[in-house]
XYZ file of C-alpha atoms in Angstrom:
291
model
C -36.613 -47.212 42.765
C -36.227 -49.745 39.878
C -37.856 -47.085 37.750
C -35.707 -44.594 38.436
C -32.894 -47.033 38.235
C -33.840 -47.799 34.530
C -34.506 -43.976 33.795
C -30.986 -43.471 34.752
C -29.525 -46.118 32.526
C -31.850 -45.176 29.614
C -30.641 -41.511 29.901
C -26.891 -42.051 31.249
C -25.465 -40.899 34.113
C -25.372 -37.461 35.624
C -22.505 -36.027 34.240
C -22.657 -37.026 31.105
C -26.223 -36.056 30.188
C -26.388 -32.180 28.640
C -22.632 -32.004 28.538
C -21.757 -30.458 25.097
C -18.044 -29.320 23.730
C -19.467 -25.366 24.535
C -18.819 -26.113 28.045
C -15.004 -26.613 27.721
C -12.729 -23.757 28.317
C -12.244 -21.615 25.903
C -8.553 -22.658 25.698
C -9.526 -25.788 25.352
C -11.547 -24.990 22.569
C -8.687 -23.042 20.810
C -6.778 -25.912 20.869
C -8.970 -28.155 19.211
C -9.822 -25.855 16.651
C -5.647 -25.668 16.308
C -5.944 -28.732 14.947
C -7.880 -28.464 11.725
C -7.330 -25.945 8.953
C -7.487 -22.460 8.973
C -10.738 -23.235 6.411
C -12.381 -25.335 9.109
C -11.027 -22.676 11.806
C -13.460 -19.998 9.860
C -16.177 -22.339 9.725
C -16.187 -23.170 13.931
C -16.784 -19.379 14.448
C -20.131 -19.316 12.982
C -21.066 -22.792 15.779
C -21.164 -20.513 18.583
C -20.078 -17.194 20.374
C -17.299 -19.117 22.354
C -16.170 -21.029 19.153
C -15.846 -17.711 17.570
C -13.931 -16.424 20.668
C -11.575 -19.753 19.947
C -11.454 -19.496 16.056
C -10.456 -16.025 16.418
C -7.626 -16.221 18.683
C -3.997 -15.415 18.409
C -3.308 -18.825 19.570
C -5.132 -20.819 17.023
C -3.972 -18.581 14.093
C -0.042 -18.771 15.264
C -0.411 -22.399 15.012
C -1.432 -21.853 11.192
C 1.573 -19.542 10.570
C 4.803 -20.895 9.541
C 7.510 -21.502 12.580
C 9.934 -18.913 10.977
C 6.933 -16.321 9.950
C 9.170 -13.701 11.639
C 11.997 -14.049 10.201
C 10.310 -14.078 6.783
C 8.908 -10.961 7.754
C 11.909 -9.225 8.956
C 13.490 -9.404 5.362
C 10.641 -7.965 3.597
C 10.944 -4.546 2.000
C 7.124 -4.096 2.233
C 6.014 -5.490 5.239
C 4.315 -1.939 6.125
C 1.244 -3.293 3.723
C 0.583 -6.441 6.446
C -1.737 -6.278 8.823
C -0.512 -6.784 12.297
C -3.845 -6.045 14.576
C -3.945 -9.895 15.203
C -2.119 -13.500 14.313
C -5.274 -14.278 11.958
C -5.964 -10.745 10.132
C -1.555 -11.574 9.498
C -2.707 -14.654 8.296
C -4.515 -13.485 5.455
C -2.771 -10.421 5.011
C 0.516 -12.852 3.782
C -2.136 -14.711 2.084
C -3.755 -11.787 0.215
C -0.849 -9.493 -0.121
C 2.486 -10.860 -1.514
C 5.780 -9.076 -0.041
C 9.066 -9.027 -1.439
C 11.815 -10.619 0.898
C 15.636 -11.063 0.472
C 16.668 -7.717 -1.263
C 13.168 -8.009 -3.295
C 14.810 -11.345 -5.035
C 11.628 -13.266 -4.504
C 7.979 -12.744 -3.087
C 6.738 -14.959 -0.481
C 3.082 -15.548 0.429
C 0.901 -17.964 1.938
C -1.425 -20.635 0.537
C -4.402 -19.204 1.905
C -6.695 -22.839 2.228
C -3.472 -24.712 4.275
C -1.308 -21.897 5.272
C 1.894 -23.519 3.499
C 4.267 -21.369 2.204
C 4.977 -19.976 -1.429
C 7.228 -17.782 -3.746
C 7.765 -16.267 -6.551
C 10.944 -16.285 -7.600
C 11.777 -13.036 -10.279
C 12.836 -13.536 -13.588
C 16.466 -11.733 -12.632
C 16.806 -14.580 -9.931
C 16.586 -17.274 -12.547
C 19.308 -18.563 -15.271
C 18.227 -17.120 -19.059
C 20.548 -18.686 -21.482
C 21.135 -15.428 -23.877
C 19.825 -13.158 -20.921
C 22.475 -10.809 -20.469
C 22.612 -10.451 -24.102
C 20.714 -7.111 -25.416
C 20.513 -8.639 -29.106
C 18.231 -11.575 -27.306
C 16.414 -10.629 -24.158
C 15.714 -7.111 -23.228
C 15.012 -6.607 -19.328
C 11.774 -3.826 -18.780
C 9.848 -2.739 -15.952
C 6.071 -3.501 -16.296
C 3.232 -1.514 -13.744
C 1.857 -5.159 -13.367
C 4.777 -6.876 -11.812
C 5.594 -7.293 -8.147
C 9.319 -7.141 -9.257
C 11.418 -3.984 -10.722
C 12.595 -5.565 -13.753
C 10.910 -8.504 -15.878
C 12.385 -10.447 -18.595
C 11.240 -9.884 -22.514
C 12.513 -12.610 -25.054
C 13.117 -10.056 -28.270
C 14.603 -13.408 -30.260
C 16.240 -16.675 -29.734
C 16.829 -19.915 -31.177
C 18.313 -21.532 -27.889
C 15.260 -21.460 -25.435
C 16.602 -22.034 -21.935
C 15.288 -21.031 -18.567
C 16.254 -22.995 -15.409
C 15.881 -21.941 -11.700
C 16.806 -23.517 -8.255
C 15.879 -22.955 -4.167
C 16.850 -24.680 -1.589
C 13.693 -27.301 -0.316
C 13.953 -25.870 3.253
C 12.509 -23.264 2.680
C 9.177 -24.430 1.647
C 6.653 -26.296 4.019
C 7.883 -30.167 4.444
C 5.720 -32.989 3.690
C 3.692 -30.653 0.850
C 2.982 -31.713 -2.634
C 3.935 -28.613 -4.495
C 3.850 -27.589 -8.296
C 5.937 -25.103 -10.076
C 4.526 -22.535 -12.596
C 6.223 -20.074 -15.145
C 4.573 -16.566 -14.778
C 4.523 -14.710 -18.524
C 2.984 -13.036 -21.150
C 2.926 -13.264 -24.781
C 2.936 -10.023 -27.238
C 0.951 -10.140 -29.932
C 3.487 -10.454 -31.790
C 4.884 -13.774 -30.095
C 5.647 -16.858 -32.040
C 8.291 -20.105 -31.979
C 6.206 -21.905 -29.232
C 4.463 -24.138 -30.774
C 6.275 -26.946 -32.932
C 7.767 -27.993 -31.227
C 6.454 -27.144 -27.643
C 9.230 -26.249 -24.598
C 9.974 -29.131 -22.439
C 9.576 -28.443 -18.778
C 11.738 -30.106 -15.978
C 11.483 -30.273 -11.923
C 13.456 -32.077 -9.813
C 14.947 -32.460 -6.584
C 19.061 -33.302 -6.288
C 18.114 -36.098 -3.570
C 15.038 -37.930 -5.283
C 17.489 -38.220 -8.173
C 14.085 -38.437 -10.238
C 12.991 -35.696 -12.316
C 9.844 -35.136 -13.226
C 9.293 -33.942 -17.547
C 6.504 -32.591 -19.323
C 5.988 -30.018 -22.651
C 4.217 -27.048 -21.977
C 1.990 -25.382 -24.525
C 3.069 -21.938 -23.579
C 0.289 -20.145 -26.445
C -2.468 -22.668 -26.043
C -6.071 -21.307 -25.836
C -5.959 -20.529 -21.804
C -7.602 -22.707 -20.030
C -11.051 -21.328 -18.678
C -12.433 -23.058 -14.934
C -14.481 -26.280 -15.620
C -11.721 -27.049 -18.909
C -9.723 -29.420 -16.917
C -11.261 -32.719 -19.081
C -11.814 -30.943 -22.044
C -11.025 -32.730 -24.852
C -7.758 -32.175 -26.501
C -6.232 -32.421 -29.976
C -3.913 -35.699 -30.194
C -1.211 -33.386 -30.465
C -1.886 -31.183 -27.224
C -2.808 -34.148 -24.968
C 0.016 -34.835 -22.275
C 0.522 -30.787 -22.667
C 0.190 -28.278 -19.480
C -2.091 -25.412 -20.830
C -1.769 -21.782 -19.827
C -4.344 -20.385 -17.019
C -5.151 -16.553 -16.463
C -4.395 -15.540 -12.889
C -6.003 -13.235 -10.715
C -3.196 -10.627 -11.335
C -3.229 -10.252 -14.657
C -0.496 -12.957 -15.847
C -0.732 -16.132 -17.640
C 0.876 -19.207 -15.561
C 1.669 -22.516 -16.409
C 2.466 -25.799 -14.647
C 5.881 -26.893 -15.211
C 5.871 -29.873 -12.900
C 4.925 -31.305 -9.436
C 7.167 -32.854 -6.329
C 6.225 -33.817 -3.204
C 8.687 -32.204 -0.209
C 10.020 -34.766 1.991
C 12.167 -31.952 3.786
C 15.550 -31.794 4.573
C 18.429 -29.889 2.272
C 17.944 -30.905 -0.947
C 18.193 -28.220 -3.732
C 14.922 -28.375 -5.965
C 15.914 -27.130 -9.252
C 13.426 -26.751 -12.422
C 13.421 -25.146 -16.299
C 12.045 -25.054 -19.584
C 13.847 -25.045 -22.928
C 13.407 -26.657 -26.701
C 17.131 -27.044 -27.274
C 16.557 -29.883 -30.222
C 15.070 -27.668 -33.109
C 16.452 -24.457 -32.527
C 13.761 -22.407 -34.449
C 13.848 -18.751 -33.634
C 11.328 -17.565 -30.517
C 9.929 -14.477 -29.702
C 7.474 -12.056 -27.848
C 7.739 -14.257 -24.243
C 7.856 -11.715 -20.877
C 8.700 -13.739 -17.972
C 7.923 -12.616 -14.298
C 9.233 -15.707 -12.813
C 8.374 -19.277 -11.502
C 6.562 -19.917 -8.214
C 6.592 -22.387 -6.265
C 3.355 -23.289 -4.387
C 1.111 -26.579 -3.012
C -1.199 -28.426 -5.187
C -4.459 -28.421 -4.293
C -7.088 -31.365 -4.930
């Protein structure tokens, strides 16, 4: 009897011995799994067949969706392209596949690693100082844009770009980044010396955030993040090829706190006024850091 006594306090009791999380409800299961990220979410299904019943479920992947994913979607021009045969294969659908919302006058998608939203907001959405102005900035349509119309800089000396949204409609509590999409002609110059300054800023933080962006710097390959920099270039965001085709370029980061404050962000070189040229602008987007 003492044996078994000592068996049974060695092992533990009954109930508790062979009891593993596969033995909870599959509900259960989904809403643990609701809790992590949709990266982590991916990862459960490969533990088991009922984790991959969880991980795969309409509940888990609603949780990772925005609260106002419908009405996003119901604004969109091109929401035909998403797929809607479950919440998850929507999920990366919004995260793969950009669509154009409000009358096409920005693109929203979704941060595919934290499922936070994002836009791209069109170069006819944002103020160009000179932009209605033929003898300055010429608007074209491009194959490679997501929008009808982009903005090419034919030639200025006053360099000003500045754009604003409404911090509502991005995910609260986020530390987000804004980047100017472009391209540069071959013919392009006026960038250089000295560089644009780019702002960002939100009207309640009252702090705004300045940096100069090297808009025809080398582009900056994966693995170039410490690479060491001319004296002049240091303290200088860097151009990066993205997977569509375009160049971006960080103008900034803030951290959402939420509420109504209007985040509002630019780029001009105002101080030497030397003439500029050969800059197409796509927009600015507005999506989370990451690291």
């Amino acid at each position: 009897m003492m044996e078994k006594e000592k068996e049974g306090e060695k092992n533990g009791p009954h109930c508790a011995r062979g009891v593993g999380v596969s033995v909870l409800p599959e509900g259960c299961i989904s809403d643990i799994v609701a809790f992590t990220t949709p990266k982590d979410a991916c990862r459960a299904g490969a533990v088991s067949s009922i984790f991959r019943a969880a991980a795969e479920s309409n509940a888990v992947w609603e949780r990772f969706l925005p609260p106002d994913y419908q009405a996003i979607i119901a604004q969109s021009s091109s929401s035909d392209s998403l797929n809607l045969s479950s919440k998850k294969q929507l999920y990366l659908s919004l995260s793969d596949n950009p669509i154009l919302i409000d009358d096409n006058k920005k693109s929203f998608f979704l941060d595919k690693l934290s499922g936070k939203k994002c836009f791209l907001l069109p170069a006819r959405e944002l103020t160009i100082a000179w932009g209605d102005d033929p003898r300055y900035w010429r608007w074209v349509s491009l194959p490679e844009s997501r929008f009808p119309e982009v903005a090419e800089l034919y030639s200025v000396c006053w360099f000003d770009i500045n754009g604003k949204m409404s911090v509502s409609m991005l995910s609260p509590k986020t530390n987000y980044a804004a980047y100017l999409v472009y391209k540069l002609t071959e013919e392009a110059f006026g960038f250089d010396n000295p560089p644009p300054t780019a702002s960002i800023g939100t009207t309640g933080a009252g702090e705004v955030h300045e940096q100069t962006v090297g808009l025809d710097l080398p582009i900056m390959e994966p693995g170039q993040e410490d690479q060491v920099l001319l004296l002049q270039q240091q303290h200088t965001s860097r151009p990066k090829l993205r997977n569509d085709g375009w160049l971006e370029i960080e103008l900034g980061q803030f951290f959402n706190e939420g509420g109504e404050d209007e985040l509002q962000f630019g780029l001009k070189e105002v101080k030497v006024l030397w003439g500029k040229s050969g800059l197409i602008v796509e927009g600015i987007e507005i999506r989370p850091t990451r690291g």
